[in-house]
mmCIF file of C-alpha atoms in Angstrom:
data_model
loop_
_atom_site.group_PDB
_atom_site.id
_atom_site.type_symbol
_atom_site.label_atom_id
_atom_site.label_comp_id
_atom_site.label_asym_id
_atom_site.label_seq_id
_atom_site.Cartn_x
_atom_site.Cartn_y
_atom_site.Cartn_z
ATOM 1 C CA UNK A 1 0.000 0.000 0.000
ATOM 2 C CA UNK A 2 1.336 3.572 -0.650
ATOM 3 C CA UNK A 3 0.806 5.599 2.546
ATOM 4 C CA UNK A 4 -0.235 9.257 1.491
ATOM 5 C CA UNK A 5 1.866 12.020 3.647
ATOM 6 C CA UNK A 6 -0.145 14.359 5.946
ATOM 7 C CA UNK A 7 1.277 17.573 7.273
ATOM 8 C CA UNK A 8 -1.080 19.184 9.616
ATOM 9 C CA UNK A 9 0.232 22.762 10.686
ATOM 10 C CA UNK A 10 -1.541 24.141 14.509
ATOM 11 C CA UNK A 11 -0.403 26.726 16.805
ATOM 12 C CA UNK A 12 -2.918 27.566 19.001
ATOM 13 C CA UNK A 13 -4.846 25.931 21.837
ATOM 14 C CA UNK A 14 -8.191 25.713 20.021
ATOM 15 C CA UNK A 15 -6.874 23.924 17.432
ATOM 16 C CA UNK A 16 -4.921 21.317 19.626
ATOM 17 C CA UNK A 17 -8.353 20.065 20.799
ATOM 18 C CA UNK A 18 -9.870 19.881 17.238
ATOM 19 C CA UNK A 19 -6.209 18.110 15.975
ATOM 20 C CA UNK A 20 -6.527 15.716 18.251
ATOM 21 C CA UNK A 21 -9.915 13.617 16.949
ATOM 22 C CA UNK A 22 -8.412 14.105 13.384
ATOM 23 C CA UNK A 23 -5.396 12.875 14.546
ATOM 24 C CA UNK A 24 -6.227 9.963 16.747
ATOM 25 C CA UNK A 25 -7.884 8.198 13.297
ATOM 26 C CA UNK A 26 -5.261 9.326 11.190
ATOM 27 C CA UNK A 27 -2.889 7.633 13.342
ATOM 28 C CA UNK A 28 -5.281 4.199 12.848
ATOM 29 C CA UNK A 29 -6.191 4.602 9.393
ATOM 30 C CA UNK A 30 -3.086 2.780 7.853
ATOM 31 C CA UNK A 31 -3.394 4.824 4.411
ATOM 32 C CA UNK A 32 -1.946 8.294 5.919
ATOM 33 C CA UNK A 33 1.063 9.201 7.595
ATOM 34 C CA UNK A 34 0.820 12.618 9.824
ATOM 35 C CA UNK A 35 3.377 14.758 10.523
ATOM 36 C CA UNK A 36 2.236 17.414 12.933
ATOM 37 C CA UNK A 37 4.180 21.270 13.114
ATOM 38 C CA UNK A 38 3.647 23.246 15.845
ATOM 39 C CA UNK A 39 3.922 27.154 14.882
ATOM 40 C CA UNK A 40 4.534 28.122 18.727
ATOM 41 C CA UNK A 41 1.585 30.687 18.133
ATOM 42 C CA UNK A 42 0.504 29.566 21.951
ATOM 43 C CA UNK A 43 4.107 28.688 23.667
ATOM 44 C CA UNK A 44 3.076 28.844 27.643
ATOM 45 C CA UNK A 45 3.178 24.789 28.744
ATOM 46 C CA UNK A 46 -0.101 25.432 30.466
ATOM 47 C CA UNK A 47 -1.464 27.227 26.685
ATOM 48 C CA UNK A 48 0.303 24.463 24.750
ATOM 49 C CA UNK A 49 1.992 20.968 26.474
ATOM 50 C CA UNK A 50 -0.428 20.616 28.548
ATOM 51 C CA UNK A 51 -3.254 20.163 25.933
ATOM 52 C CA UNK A 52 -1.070 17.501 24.065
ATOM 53 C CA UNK A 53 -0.769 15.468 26.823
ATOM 54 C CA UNK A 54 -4.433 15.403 28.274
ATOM 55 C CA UNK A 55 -5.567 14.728 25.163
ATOM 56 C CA UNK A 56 -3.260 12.389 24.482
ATOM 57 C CA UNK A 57 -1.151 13.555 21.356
ATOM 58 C CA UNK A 58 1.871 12.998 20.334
ATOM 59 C CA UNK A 59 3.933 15.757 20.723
ATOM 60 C CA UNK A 60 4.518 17.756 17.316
ATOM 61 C CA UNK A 61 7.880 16.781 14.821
ATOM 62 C CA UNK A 62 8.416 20.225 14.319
ATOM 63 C CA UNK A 63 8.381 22.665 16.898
ATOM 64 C CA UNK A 64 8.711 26.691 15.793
ATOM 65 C CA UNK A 65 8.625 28.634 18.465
ATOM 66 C CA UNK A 66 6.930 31.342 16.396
ATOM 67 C CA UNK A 67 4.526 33.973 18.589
ATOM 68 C CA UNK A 68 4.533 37.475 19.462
ATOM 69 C CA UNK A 69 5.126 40.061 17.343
ATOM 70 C CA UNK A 70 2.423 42.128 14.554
ATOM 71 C CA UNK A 71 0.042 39.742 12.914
ATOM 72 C CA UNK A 72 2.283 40.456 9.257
ATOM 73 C CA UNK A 73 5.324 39.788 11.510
ATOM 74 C CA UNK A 74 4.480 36.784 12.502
ATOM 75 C CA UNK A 75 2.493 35.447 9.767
ATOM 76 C CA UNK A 76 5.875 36.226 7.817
ATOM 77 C CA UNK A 77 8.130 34.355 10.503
ATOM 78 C CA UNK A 78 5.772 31.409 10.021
ATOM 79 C CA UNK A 79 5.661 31.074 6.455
ATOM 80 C CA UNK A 80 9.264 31.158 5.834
ATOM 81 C CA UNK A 81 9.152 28.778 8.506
ATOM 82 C CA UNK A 82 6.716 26.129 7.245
ATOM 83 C CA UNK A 83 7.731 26.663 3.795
ATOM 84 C CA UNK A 84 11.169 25.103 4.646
ATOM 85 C CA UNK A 85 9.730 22.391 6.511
ATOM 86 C CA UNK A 86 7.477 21.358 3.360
ATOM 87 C CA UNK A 87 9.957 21.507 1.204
ATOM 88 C CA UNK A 88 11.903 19.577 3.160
ATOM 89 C CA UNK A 89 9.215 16.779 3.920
ATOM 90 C CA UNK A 90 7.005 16.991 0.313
ATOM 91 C CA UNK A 91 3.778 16.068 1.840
ATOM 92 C CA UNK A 92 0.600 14.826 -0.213
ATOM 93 C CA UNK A 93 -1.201 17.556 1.586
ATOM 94 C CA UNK A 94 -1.593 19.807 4.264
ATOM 95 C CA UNK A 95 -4.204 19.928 6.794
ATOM 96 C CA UNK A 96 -4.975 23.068 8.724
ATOM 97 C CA UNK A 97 -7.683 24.286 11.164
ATOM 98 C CA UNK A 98 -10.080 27.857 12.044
ATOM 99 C CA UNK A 99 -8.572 30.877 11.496
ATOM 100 C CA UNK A 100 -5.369 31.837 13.165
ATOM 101 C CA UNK A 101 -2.507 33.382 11.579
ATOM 102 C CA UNK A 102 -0.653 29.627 11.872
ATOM 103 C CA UNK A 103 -3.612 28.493 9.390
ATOM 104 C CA UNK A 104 -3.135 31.395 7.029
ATOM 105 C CA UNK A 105 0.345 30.483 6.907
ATOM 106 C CA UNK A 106 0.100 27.408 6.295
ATOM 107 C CA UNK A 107 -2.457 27.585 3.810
ATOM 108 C CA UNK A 108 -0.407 30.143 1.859
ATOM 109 C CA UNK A 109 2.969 28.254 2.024
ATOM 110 C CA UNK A 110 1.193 25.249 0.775
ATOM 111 C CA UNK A 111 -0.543 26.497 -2.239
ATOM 112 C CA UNK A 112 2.492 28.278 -3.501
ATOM 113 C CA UNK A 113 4.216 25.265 -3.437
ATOM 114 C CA UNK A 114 1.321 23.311 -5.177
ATOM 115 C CA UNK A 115 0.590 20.932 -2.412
ATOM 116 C CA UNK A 116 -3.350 20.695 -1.624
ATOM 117 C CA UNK A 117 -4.821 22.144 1.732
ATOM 118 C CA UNK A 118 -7.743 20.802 3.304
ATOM 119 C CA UNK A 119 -9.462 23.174 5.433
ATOM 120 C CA UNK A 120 -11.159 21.687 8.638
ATOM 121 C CA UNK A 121 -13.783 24.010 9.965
ATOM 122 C CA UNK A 122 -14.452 26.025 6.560
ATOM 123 C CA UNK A 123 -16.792 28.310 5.746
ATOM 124 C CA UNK A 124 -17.432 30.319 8.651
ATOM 125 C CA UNK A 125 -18.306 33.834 8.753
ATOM 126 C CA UNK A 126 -18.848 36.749 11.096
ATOM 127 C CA UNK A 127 -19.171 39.114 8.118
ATOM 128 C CA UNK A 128 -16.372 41.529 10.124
ATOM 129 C CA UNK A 129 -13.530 42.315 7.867
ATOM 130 C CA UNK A 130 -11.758 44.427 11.121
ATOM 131 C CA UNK A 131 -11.204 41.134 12.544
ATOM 132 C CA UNK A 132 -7.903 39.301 11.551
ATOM 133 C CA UNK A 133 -9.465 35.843 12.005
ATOM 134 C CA UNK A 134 -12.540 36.525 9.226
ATOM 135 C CA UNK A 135 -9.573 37.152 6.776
ATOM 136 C CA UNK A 136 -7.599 34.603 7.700
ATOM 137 C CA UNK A 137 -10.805 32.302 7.210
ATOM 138 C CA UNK A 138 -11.532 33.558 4.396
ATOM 139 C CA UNK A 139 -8.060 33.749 2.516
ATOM 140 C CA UNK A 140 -7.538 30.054 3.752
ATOM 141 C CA UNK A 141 -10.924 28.579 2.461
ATOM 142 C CA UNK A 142 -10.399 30.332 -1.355
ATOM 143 C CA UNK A 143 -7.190 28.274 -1.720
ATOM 144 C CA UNK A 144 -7.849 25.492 -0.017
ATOM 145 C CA UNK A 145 -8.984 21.940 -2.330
ATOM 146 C CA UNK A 146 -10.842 20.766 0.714
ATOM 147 C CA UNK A 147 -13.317 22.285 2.326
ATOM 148 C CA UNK A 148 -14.841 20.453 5.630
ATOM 149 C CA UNK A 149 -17.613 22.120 7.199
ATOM 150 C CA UNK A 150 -18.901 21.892 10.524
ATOM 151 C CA UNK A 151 -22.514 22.932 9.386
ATOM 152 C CA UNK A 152 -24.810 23.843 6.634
ATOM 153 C CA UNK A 153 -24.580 27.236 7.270
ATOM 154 C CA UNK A 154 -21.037 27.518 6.538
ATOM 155 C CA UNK A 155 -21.598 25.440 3.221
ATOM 156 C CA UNK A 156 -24.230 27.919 2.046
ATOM 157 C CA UNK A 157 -21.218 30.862 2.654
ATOM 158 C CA UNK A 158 -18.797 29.201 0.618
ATOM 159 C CA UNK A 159 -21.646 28.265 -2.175
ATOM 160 C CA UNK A 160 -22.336 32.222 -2.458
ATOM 161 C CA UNK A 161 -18.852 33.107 -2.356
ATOM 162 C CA UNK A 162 -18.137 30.951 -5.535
ATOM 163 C CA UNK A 163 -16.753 27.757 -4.117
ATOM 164 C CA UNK A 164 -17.483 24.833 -6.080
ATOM 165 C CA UNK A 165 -20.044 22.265 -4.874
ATOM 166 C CA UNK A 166 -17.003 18.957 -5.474
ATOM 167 C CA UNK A 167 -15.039 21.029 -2.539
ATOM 168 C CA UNK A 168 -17.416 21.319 0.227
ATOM 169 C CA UNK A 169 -18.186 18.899 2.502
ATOM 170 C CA UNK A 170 -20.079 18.405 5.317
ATOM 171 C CA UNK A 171 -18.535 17.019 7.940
ATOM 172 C CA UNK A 172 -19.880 18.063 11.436
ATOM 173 C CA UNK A 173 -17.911 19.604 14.057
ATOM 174 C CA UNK A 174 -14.701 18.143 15.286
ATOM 175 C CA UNK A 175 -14.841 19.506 18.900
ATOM 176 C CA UNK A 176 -18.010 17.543 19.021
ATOM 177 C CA UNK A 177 -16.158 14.292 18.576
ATOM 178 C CA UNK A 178 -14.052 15.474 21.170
ATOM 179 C CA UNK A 179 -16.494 16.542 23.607
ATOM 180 C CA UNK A 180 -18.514 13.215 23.573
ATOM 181 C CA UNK A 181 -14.994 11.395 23.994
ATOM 182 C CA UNK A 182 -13.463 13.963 26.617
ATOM 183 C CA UNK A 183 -16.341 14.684 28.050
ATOM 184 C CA UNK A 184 -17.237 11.814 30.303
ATOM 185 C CA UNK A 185 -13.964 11.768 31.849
ATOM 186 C CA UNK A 186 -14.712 14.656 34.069
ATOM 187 C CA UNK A 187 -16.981 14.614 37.409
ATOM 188 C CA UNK A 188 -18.042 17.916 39.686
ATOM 189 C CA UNK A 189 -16.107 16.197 42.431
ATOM 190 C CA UNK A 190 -11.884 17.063 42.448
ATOM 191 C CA UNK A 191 -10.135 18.731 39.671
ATOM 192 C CA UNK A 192 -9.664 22.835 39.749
ATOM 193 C CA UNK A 193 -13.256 22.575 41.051
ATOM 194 C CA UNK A 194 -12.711 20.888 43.836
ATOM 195 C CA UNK A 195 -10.267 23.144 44.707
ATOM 196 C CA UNK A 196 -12.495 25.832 43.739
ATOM 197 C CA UNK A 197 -14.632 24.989 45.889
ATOM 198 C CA UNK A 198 -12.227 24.686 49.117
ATOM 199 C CA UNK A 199 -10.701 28.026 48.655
ATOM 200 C CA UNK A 200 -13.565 30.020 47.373
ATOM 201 C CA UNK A 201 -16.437 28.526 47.940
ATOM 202 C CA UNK A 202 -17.573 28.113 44.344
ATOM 203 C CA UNK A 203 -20.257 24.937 44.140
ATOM 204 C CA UNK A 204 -20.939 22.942 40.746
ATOM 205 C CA UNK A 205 -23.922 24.742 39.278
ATOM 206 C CA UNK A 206 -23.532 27.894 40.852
ATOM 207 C CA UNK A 207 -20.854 30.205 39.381
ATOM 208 C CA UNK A 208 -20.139 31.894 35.871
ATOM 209 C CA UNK A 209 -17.474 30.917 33.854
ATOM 210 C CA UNK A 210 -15.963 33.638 31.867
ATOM 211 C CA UNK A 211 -13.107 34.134 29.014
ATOM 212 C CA UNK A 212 -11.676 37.254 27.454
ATOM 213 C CA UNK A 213 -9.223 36.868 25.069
ATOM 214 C CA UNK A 214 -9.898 38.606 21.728
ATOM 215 C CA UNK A 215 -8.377 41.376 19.936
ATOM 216 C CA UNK A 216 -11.170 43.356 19.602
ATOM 217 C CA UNK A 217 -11.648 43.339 23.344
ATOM 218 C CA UNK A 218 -8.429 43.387 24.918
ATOM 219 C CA UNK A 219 -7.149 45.999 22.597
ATOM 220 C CA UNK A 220 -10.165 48.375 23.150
ATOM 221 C CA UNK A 221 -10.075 49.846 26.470
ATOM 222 C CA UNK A 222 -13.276 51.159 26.625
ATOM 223 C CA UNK A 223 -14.993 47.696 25.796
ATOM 224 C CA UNK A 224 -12.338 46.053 28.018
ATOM 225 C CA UNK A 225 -13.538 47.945 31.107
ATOM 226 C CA UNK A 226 -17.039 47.233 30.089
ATOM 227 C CA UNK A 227 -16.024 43.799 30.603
ATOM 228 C CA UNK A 228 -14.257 44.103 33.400
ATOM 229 C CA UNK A 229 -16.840 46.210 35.191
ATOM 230 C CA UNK A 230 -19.996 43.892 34.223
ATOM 231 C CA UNK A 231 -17.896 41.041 35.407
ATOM 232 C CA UNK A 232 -17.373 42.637 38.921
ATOM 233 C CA UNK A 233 -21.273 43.489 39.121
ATOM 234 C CA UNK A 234 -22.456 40.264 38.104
ATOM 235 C CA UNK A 235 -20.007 38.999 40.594
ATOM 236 C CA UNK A 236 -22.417 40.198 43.865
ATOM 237 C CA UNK A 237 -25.550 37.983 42.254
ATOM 238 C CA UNK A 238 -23.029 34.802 41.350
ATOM 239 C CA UNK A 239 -19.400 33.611 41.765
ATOM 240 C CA UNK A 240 -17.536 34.486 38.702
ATOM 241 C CA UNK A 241 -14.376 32.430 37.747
ATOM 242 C CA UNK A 242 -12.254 33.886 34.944
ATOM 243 C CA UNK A 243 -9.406 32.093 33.654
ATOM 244 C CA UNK A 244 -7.419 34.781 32.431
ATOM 245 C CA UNK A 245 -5.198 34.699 28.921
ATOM 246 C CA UNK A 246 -1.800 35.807 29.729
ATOM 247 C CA UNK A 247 -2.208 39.220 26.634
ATOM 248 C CA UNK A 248 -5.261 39.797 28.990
ATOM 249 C CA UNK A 249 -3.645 39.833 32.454
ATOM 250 C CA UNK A 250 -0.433 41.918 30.915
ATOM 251 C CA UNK A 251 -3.255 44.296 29.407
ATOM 252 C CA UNK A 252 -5.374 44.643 32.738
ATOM 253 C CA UNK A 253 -2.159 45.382 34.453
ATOM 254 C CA UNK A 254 -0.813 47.781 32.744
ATOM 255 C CA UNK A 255 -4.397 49.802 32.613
ATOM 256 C CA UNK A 256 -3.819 49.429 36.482
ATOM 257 C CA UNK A 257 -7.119 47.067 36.403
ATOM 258 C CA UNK A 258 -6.057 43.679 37.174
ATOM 259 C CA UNK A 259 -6.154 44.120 41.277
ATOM 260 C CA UNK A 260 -9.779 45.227 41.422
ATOM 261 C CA UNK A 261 -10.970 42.923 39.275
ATOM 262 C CA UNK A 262 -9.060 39.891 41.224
ATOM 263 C CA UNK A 263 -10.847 41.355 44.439
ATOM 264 C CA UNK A 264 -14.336 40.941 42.679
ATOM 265 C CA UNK A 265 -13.746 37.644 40.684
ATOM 266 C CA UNK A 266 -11.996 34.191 40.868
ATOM 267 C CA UNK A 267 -9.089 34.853 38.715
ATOM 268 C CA UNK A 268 -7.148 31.944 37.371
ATOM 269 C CA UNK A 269 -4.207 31.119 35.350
ATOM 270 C CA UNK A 270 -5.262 29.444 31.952
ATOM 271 C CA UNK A 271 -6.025 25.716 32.494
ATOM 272 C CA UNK A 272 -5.544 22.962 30.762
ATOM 273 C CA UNK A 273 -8.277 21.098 28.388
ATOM 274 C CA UNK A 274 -9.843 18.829 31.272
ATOM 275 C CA UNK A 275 -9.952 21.453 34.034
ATOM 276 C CA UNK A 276 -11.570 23.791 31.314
ATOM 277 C CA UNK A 277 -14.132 21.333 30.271
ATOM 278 C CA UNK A 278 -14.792 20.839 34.052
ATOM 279 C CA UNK A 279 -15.495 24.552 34.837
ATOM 280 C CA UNK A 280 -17.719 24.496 31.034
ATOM 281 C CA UNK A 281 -19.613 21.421 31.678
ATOM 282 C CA UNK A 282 -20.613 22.641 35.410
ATOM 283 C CA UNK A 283 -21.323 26.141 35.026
ATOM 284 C CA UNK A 284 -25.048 27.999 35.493
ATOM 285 C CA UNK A 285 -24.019 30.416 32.536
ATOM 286 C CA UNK A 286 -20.896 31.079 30.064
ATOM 287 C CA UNK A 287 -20.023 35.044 29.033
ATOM 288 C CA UNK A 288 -16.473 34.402 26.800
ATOM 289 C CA UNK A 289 -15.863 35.862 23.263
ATOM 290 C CA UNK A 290 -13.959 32.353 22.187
ATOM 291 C CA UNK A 291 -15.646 30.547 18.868
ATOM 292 C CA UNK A 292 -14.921 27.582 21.174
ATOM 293 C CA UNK A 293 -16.052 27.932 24.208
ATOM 294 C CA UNK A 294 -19.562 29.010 22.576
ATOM 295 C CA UNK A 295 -19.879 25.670 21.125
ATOM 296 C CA UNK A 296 -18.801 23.323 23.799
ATOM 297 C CA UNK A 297 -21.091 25.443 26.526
ATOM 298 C CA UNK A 298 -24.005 24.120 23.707
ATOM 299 C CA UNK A 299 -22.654 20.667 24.089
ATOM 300 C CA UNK A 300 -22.815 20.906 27.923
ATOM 301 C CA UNK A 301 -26.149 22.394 27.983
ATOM 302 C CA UNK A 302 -24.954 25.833 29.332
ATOM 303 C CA UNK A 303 -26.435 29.079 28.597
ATOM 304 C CA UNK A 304 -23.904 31.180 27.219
ATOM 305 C CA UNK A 305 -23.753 35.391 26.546
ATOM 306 C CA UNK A 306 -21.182 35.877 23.704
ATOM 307 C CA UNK A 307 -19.288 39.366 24.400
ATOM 308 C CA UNK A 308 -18.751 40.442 21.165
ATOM 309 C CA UNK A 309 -20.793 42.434 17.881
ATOM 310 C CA UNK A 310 -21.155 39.290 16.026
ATOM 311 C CA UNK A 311 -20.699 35.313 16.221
ATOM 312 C CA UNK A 312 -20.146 32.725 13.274
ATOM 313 C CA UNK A 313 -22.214 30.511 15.355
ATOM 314 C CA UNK A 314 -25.912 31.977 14.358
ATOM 315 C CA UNK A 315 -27.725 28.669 14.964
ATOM 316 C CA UNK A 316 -26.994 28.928 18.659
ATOM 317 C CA UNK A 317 -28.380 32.759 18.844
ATOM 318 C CA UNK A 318 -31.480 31.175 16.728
ATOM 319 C CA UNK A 319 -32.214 28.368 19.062
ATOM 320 C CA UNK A 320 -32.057 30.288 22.552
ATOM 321 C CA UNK A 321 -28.549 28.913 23.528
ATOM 322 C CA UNK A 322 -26.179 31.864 22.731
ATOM 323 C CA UNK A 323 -27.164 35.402 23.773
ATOM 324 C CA UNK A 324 -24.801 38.313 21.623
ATOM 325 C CA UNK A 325 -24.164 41.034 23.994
ATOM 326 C CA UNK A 326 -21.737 43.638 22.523
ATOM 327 C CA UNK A 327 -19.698 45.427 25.632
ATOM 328 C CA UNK A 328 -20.731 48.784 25.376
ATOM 329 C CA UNK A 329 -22.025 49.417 28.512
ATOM 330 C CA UNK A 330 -22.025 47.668 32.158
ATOM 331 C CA UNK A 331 -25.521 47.503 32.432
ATOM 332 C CA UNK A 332 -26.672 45.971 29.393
ATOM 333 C CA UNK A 333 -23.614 43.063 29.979
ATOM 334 C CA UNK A 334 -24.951 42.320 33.452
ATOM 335 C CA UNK A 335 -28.466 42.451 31.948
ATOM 336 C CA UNK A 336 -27.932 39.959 29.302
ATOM 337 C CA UNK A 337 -26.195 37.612 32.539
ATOM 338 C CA UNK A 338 -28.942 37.616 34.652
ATOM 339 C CA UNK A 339 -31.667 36.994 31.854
ATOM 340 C CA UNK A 340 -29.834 34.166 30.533
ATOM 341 C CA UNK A 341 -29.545 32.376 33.757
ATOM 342 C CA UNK A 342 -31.385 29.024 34.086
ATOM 343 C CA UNK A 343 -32.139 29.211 30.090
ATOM 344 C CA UNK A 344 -32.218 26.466 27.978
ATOM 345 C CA UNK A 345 -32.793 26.517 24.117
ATOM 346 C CA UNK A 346 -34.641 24.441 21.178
ATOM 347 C CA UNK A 347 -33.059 20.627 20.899
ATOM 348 C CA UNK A 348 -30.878 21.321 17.787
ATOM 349 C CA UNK A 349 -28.293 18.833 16.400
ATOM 350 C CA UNK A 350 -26.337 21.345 13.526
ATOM 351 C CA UNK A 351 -23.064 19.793 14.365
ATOM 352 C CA UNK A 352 -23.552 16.359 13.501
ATOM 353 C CA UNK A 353 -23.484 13.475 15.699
ATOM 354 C CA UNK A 354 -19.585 13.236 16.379
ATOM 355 C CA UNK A 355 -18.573 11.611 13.148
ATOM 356 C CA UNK A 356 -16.540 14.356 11.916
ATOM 357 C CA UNK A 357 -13.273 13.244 12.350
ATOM 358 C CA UNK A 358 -13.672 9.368 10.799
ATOM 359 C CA UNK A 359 -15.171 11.551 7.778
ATOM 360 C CA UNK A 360 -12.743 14.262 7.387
ATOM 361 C CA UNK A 361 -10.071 11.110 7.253
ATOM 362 C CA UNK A 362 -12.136 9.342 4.758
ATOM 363 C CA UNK A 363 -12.566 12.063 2.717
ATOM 364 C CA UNK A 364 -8.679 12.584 2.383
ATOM 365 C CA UNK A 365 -8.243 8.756 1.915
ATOM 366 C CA UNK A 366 -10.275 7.827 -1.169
ATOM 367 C CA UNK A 367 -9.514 11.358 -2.668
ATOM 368 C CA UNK A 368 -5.392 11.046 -1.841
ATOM 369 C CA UNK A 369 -5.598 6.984 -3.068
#
């Protein structure tokens, strides 16, 4: 049999979690080799080597070490980068996922060197050109021979935009696969919520989880103090636990922010897949601006407030699960909280039924033979 080559390019902690169910049947399939790079794009071992292990990954060929910097900076850095290492290992193809600048540059590197990118969660849209990852998503899916979607919606944005019908397909969503898998393994009892629960009092069912970690957030001090402020109100009706992204905590320092907001909320370090899923799966509500973390507080039953103008995941706004809140002011944030609590939305299925992966690898198989 002649094994097809696989290079899959990820740099960021989202995409460890959807690598790894594409991975894990790559690695039984028998027909394709992978060889995974690792841009560096998230470097902290509790942002990056952490995931790998929990989710239990093999730890990446190629290591870059490729982060900080302007988004043309390191977009360059990673191109040269991943260029070299292509040329170097001639795959069949190259598999990337979402929309960070390690996907972009990966796509691009690819293309120019004629080797075929499938695109694993294409086709989504927030119809915001200010925000890097929309062009990055959308630059990626227009060269890309593959297109897997993780729902019809995002087929019906790639149909308009001109993509041909023989390059979608319809996959489902990956972190599905890995929610049903990874899901199970975690109880309310132990864990960062057990500790939780010593130090702070914060009981399974009874706090907020939030996450801030976007651009358009943490580089806007006006809706960053929105944040910050709703997040301390919201506090006195409901613990609040905030895992905080290291760009956030340097941000909220330096705006002299990060000490009141530690004395109203839970403040933690970022955690690791498992204790994250814990704090998700065992939450009343969710208020985050992460694609992510939208879709796995669906998959948990959680309500969840998006802080942000606009969300690629409509179908969750549709059915009741997702409330969009932009930041503009305190009271509306801590509105939008309180009404969401105890809410549950229409039973919906739009992500599949945790097939994706086995598809995606499929797909590449019969195609690549």
């Amino acid at each position: 049999m002649n094994t097809k080559k696989i290079i899959t390019v990820i740099g960021a902690r989202p995409q460890f979690i959807k690598a790894s169910a594409v991975s894990a049947v790559l690695a039984e399939s028998g027909q394709l080799c992978e060889t995974v790079v690792h841009t560096g794009q998230h470097f902290d071992a509790n942002m990056s080597d952490v995931f790998f292990a929990e989710l239990g990954m093999k730890p990446p060929a190629y290591q870059c070490g490729i982060h900080g910097g302007t988004h043309g900076d390191m977009t360059g850095r990673m191109l040269i980068d991943i260029e070299n290492i292509l040329l170097l290992e001639k795959p069949d193809a190259v598999l990337v996922y979402g929309d960070t600048n390690s996907t972009l540059a990966a796509s691009l590197a690819a293309v120019k060197l004629h080797i075929p990118v499938a695109h694993v969660e294409a086709g989504l849209r927030s119809f915001n050109m200010r925000s890097p990852e929309e062009v990055n998503r959308i630059l990626t899916d227009r060269v890309s021979r593959w297109l897997f979607t993780p729902n019809h919606e995002a087929g019906v944005h790639l149909l308009s935009e001109g993509a041909s019908a023989d390059r979608i397909h319809q996959v489902g969503d990956v972190m599905l696969d890995v929610a049903l898998r990874h899901g199970a393994r975690v109880t309310p009892d132990g864990g960062v919520l057990g500790r939780l629960r010593d130090e702070h009092g914060v009981r399974a069912g009874e706090y907020c989880l939030a996450t801030i970690h976007r651009a358009e957030n943490t580089d806007d001090p006006v809706r960053l103090t929105t944040i910050v402020e709703a997040l301390s109100r919201f506090a006195s009706d409901i613990d609040v636990v905030l895992p905080l992204h290291p760009r956030t905590r340097s941000t909220l320092a330096k705006q002299g922010k990060l000490k009141a907001l530690q004395n109203a909320v839970v403040v933690l370090d970022p955690l690791g897949y498992l204790p994250m899923v814990q704090l998700e799966k065992y939450a009343a509500i969710i208020a985050t601006d992460s694609g992510g973390v939208q879709k796995e507080a669906f998959f948990y039953g959680v309500p969840c407030v998006t802080l942000r103008d606009e969300t690629e995941w409509t179908e969750l706004v549709d059915a009741g699960w997702n409330r969009l809140t932009p930041p503009v002011d305190a009271a509306s944030v801590v509105h939008s909280l309180q009404a969401s609590l105890g809410l549950t939305g229409k039973d919906i299925a739009p992500y599949g039924v945790g097939d994706a992966a086995p598809r995606i690898v499929k797909r590449l198989s019969d195609e690549l033979a």
